[in-house]
Coordinates of N, CA, C and O and ligand atoms in Angstrom, one line a residue:
X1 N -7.9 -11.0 12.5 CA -7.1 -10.3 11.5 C -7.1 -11.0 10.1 O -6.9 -12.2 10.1
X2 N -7.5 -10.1 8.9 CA -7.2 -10.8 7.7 C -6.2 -11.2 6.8 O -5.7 -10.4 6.1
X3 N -5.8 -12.8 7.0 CA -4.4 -13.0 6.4 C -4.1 -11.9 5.5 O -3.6 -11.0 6.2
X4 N -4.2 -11.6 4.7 CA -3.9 -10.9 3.6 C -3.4 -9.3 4.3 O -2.3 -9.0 4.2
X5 N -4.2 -8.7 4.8 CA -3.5 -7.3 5.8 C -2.3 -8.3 6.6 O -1.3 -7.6 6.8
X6 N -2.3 -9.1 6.9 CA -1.1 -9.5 8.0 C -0.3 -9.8 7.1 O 0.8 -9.5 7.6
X7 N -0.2 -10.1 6.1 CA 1.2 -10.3 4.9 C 2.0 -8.9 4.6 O 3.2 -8.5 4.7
X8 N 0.5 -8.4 4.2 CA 1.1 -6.5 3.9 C 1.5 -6.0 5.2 O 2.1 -4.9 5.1
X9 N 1.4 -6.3 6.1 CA 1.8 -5.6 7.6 C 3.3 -6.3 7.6 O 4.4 -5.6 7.5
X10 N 3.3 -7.5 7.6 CA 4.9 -8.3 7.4 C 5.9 -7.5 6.0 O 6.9 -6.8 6.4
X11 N 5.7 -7.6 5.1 CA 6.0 -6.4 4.1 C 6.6 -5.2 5.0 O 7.8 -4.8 5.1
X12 N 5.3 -4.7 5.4 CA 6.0 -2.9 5.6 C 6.7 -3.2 7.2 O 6.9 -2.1 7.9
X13 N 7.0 -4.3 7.8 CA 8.2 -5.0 9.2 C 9.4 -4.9 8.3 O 10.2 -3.9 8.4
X14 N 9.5 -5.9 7.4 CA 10.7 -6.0 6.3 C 10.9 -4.7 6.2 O 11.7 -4.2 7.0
X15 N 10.3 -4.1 5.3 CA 10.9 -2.8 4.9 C 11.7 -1.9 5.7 O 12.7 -1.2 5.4
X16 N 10.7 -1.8 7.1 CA 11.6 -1.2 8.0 C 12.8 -1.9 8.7 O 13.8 -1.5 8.2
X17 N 12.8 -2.5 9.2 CA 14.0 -3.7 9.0 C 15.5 -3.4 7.9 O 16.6 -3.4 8.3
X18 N 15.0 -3.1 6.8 CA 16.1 -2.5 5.7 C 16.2 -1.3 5.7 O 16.9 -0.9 4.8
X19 N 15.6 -0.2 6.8 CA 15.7 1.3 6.9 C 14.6 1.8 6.5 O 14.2 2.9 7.0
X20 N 13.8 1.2 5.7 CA 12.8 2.1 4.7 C 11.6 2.6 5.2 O 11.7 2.1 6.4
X21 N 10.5 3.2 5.1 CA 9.6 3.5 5.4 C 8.7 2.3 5.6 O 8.6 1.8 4.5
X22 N 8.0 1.7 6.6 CA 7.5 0.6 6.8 C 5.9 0.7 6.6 O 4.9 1.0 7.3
X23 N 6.0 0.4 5.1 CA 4.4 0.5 4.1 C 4.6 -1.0 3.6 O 5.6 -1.7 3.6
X24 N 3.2 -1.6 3.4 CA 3.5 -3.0 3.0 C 2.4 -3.0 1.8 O 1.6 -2.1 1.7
X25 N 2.3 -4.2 0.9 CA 1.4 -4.1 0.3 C 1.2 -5.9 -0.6 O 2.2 -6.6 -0.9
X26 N -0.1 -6.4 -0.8 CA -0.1 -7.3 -1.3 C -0.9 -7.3 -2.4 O -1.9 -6.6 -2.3
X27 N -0.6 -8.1 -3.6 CA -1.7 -8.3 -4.3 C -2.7 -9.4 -4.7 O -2.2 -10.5 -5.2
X28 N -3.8 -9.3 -4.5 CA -5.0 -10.9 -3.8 C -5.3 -11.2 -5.7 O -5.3 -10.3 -6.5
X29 N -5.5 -12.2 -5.9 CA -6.6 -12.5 -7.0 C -6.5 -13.9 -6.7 O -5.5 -14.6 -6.5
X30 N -8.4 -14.4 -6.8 CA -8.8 -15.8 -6.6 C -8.2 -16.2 -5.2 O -7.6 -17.3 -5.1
X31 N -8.4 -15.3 -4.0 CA -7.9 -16.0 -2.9 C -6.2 -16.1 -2.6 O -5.8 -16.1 -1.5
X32 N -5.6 -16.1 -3.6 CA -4.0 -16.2 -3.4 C -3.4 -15.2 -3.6 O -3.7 -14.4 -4.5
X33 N -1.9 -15.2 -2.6 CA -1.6 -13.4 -2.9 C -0.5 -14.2 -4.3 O 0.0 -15.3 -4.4
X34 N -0.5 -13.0 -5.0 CA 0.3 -13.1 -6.3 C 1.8 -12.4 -6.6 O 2.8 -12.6 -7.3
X35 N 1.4 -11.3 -5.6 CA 2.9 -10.6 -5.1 C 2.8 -9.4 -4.0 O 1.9 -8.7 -3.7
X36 N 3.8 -9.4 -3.5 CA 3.9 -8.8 -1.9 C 5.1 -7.6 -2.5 O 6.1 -7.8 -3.2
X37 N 4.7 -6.7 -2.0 CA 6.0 -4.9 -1.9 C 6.0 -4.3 -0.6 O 5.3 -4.4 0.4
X38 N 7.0 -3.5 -1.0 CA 7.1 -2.7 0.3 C 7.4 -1.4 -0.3 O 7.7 -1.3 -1.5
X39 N 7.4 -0.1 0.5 CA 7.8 1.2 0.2 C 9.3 0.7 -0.1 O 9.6 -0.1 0.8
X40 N 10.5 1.0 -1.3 CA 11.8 1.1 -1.5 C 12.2 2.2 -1.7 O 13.2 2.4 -2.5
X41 N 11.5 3.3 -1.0 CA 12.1 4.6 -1.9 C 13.5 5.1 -1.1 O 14.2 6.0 -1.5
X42 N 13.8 4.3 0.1 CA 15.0 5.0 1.0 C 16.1 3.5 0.2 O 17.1 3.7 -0.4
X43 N 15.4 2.0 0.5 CA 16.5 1.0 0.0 C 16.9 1.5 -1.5 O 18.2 1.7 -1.5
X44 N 16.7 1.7 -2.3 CA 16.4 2.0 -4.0 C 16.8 3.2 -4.2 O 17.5 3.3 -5.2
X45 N 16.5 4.1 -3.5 CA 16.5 5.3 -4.2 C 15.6 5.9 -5.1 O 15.9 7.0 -5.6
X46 N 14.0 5.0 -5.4 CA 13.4 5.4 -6.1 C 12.4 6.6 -5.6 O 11.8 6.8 -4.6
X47 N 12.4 7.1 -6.7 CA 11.1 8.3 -6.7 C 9.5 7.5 -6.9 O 8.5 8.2 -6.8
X48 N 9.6 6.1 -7.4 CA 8.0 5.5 -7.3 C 7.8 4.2 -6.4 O 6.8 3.8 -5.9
X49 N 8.5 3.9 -6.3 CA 8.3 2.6 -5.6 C 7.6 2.7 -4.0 O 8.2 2.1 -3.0
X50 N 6.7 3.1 -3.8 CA 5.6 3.1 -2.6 C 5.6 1.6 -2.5 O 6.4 0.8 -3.0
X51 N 5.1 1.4 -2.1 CA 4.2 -0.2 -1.5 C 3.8 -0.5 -2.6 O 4.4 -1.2 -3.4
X52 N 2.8 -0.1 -2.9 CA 1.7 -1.0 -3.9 C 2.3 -0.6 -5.3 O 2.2 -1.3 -6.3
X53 N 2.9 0.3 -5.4 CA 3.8 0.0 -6.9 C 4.9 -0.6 -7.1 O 5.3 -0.9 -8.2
X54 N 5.3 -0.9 -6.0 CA 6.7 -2.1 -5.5 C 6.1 -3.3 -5.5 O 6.8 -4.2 -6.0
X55 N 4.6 -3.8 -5.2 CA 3.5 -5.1 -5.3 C 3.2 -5.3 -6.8 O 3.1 -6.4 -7.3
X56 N 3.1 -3.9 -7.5 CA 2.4 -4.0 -8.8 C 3.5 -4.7 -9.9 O 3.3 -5.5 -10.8
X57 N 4.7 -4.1 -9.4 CA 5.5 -4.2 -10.1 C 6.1 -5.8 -9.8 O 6.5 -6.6 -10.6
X58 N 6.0 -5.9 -8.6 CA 6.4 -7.2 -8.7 C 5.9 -8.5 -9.3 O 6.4 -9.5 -9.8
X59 N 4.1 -8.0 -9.2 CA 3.3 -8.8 -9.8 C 3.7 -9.3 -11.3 O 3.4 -10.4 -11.8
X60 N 4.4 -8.1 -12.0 CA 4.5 -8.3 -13.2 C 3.2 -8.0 -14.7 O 2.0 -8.0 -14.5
X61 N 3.8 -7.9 -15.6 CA 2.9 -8.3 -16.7 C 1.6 -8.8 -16.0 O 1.9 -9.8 -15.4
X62 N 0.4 -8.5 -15.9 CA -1.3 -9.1 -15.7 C -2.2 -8.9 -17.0 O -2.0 -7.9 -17.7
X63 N -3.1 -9.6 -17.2 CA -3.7 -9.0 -18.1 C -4.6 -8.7 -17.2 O -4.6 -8.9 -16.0
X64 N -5.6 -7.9 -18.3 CA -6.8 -6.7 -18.0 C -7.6 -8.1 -16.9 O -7.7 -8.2 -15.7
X65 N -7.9 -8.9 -17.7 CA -8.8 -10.4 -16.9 C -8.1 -10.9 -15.3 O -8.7 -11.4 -14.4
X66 N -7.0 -10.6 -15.4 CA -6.0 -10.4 -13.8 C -6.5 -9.3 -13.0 O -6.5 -9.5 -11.8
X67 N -6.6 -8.6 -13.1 CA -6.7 -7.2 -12.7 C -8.0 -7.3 -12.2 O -8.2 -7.6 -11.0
X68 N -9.0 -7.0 -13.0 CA -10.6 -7.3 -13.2 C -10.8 -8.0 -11.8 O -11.6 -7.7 -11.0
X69 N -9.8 -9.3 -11.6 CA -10.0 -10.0 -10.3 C -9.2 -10.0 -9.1 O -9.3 -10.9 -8.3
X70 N -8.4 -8.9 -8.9 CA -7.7 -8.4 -8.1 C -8.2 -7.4 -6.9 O -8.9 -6.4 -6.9
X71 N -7.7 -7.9 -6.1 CA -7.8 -6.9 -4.5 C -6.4 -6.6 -4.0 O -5.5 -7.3 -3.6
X72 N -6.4 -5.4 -4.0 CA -5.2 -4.8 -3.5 C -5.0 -3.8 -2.5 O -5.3 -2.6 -2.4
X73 N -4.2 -5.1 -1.2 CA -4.2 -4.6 0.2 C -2.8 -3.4 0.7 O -1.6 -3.7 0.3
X74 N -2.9 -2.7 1.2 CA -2.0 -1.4 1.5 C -2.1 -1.1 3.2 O -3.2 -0.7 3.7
X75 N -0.9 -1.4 4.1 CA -1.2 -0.9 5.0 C -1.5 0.7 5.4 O -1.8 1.1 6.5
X76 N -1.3 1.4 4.1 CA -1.7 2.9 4.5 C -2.4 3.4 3.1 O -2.2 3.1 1.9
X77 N -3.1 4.3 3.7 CA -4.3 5.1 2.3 C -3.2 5.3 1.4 O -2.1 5.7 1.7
X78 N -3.9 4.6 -0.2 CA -3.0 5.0 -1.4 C -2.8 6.6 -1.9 O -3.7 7.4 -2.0
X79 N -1.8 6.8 -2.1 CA -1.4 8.3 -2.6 C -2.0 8.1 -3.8 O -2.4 7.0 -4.3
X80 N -2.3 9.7 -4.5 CA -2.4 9.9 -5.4 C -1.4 9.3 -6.9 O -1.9 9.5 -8.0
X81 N -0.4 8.7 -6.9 CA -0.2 7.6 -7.8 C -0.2 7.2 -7.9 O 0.2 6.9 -9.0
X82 N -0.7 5.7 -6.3 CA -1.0 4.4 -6.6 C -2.5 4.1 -6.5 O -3.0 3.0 -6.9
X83 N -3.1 5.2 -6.1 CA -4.4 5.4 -6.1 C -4.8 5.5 -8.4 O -5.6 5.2 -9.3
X84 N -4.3 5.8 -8.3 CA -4.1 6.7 -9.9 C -3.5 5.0 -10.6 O -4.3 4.5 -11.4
X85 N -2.8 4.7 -10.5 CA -2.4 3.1 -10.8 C -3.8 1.9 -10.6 O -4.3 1.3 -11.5
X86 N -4.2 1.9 -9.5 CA -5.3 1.6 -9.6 C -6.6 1.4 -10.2 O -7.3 0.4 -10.3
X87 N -6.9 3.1 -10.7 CA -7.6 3.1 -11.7 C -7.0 2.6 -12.9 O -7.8 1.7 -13.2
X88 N -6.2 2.7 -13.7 CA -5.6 2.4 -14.7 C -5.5 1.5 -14.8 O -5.1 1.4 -16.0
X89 N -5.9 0.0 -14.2 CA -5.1 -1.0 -14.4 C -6.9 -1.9 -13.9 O -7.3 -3.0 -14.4
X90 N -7.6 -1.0 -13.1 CA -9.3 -1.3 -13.2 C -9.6 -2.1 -12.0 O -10.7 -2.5 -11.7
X91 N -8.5 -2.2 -11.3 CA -8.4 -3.0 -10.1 C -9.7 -2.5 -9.1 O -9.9 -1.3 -8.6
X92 N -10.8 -4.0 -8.8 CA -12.0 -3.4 -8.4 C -12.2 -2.7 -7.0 O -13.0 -1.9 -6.6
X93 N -11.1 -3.7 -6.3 CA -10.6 -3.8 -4.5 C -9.3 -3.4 -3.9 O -8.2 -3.7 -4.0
X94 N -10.2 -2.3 -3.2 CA -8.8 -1.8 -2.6 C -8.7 -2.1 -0.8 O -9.5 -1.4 -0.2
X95 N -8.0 -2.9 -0.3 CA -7.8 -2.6 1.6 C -7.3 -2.0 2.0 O -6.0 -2.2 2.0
X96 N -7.8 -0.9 2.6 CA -6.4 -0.3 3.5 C -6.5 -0.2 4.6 O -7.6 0.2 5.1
X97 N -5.3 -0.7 5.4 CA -4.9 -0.9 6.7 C -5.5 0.5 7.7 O -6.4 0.4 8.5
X98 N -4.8 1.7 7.2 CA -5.5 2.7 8.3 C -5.3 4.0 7.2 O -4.9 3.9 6.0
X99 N -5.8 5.4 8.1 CA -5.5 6.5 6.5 C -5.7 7.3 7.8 O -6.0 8.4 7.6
X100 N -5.6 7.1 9.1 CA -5.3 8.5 10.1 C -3.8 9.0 9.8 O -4.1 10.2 9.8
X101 N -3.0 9.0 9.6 CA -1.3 8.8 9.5 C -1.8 9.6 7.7 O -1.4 10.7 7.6
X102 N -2.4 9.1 6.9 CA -2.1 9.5 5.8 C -3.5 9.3 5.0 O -3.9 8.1 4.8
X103 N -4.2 10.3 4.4 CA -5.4 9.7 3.3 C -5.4 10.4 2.1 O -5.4 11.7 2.0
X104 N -5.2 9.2 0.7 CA -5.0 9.5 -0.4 C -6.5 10.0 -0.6 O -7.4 10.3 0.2
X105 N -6.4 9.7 -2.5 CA -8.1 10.2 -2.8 C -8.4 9.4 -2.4 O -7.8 8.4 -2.9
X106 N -9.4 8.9 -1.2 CA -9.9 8.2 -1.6 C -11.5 7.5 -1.7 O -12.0 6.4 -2.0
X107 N -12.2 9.0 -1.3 CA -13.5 9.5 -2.4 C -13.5 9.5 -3.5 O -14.5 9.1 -4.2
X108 N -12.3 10.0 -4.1 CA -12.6 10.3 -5.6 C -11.9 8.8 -6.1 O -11.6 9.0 -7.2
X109 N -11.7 7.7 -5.7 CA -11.3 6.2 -6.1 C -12.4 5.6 -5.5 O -12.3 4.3 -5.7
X110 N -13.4 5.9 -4.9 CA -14.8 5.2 -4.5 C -15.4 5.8 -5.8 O -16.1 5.1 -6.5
X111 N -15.2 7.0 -6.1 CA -16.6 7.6 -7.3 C -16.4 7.0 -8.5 O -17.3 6.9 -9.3
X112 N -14.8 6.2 -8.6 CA -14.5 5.7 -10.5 C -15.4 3.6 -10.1 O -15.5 2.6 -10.8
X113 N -15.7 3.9 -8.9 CA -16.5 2.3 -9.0 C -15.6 1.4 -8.2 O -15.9 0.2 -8.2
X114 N -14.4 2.0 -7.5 CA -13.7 1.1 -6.4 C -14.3 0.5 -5.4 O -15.0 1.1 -4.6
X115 N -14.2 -0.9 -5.3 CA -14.7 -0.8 -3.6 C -13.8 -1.0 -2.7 O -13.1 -2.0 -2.8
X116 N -13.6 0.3 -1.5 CA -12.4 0.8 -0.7 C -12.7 0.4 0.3 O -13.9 0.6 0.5
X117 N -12.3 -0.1 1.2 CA -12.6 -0.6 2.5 C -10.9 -0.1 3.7 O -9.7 -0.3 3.9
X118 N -11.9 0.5 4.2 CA -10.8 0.8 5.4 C -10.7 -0.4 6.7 O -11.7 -0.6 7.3
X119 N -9.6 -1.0 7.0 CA -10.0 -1.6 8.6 C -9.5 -0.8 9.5 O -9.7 -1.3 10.7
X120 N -8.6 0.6 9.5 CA -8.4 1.1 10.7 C -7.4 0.6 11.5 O -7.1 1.3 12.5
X121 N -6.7 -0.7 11.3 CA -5.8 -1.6 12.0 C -4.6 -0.5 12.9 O -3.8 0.2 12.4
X122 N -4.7 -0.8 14.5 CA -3.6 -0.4 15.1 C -2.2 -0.7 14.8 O -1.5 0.3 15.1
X123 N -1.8 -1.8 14.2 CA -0.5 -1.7 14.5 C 0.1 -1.6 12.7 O 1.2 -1.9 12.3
X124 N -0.8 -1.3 12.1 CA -0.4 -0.1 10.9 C -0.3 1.2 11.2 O 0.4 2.0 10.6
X125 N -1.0 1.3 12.3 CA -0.7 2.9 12.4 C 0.0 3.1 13.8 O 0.4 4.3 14.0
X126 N 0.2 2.3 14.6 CA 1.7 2.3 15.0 C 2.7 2.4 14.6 O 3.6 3.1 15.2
X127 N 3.2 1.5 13.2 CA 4.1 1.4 12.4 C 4.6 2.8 12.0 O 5.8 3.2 12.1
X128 N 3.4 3.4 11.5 CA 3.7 4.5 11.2 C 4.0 5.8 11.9 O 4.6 6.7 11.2
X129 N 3.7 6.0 12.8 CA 3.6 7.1 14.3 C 5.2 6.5 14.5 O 5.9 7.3 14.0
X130 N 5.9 5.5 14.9 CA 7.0 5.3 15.5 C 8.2 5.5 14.3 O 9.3 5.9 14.6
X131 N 7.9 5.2 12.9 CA 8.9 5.9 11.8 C 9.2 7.4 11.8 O 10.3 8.0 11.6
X132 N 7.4 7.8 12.2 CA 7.7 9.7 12.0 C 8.2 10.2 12.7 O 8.9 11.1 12.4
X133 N 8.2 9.7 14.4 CA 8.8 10.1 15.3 C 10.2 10.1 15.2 O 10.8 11.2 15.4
X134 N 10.7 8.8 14.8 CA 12.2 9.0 14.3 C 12.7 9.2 13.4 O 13.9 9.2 13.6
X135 N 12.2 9.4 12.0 CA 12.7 9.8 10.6 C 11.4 10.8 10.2 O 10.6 10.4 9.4
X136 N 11.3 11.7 10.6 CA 10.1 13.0 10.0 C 10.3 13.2 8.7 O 9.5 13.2 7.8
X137 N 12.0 13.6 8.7 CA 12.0 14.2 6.8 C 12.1 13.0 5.8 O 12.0 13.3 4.6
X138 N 12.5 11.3 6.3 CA 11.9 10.5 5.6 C 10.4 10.4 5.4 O 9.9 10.0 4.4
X139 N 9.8 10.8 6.3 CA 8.2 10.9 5.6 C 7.4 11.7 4.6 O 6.6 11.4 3.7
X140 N 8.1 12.9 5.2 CA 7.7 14.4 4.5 C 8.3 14.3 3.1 O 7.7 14.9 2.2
X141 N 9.7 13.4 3.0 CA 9.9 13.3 1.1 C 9.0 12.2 0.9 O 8.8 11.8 -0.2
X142 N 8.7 11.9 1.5 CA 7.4 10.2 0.5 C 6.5 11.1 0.0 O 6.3 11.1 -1.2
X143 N 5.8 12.0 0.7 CA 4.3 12.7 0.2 C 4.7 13.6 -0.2 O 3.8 14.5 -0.5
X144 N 5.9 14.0 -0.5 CA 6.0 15.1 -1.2 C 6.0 16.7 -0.6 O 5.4 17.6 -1.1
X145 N 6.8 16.5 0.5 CA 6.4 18.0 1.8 C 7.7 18.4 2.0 O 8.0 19.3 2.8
Ligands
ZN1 ZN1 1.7 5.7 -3.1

């Protein structure tokens, strides 16, 4: 298992743990993670805070030269606005834990020059099968259904 998915998998434990949808997310540059999120949209109340923009944000201020060297791990396929964040910000690596449970663009975030890598990990996508089973209309408002 690659440390870095096992952080973001620890992430989206916590999160569920506090109620929330159990999404995790970390952000790598030069080998060290720099900031760790989780989905807050049930703790918070927010309408953006997914995983990786709860990571992004944590990370803080980066410059473009931060970014440039950044890998950013997701235990589930990025939606269309962290996928969309990603471009924006030029970030070259993306991991994602699994995308059966959920897949953002993410052909069209391979075509802007991403390199996307899926590992398919079971117990990301356990995580997520045992939330839906018990919270369905918590899921269905994350994606917008
Ligand atoms: Zn998202």
């Amino acid at each position: 298992m690659d440390k870095f998915l096992q952080a973001a998998i620890d992430e989206a434990k916590q999160g569920l743990e506090e109620g929330g949808i159990p999404i995790g997310s970390v952000l790598v540059i030069d080998g060290e993670i720099v900031a760790r999120g989780h989905n807050q949209r049930v703790q918070k109340g927010s309408s953006v805070l997914h995983a990786e923009m709860d990571c992004l944000e944590n990370a803080g201020r980066l410059t473009a030269a931060d970014y440039k060297r950044a890998t950013l791990y997701s235990t589930l396929s990025p939606c269309d606005m962290c996928s969309g964040t990603v471009l924006l910000y030029g970030i070259p690596k993306v991991v994602v834990g699994e995308n059966r449970t959920f897949k953002g663009p993410e052909e069209y975030v391979r075509s802007r020059g991403v390199e996307l890598t899926l590992v398919d990990d079971q117990e990301c996508y356990q995580l997520m099968q045992d939330f839906i089973a018990a919270k369905p209309e918590l899921w269905n408002e994350d994606i917008g259904e």
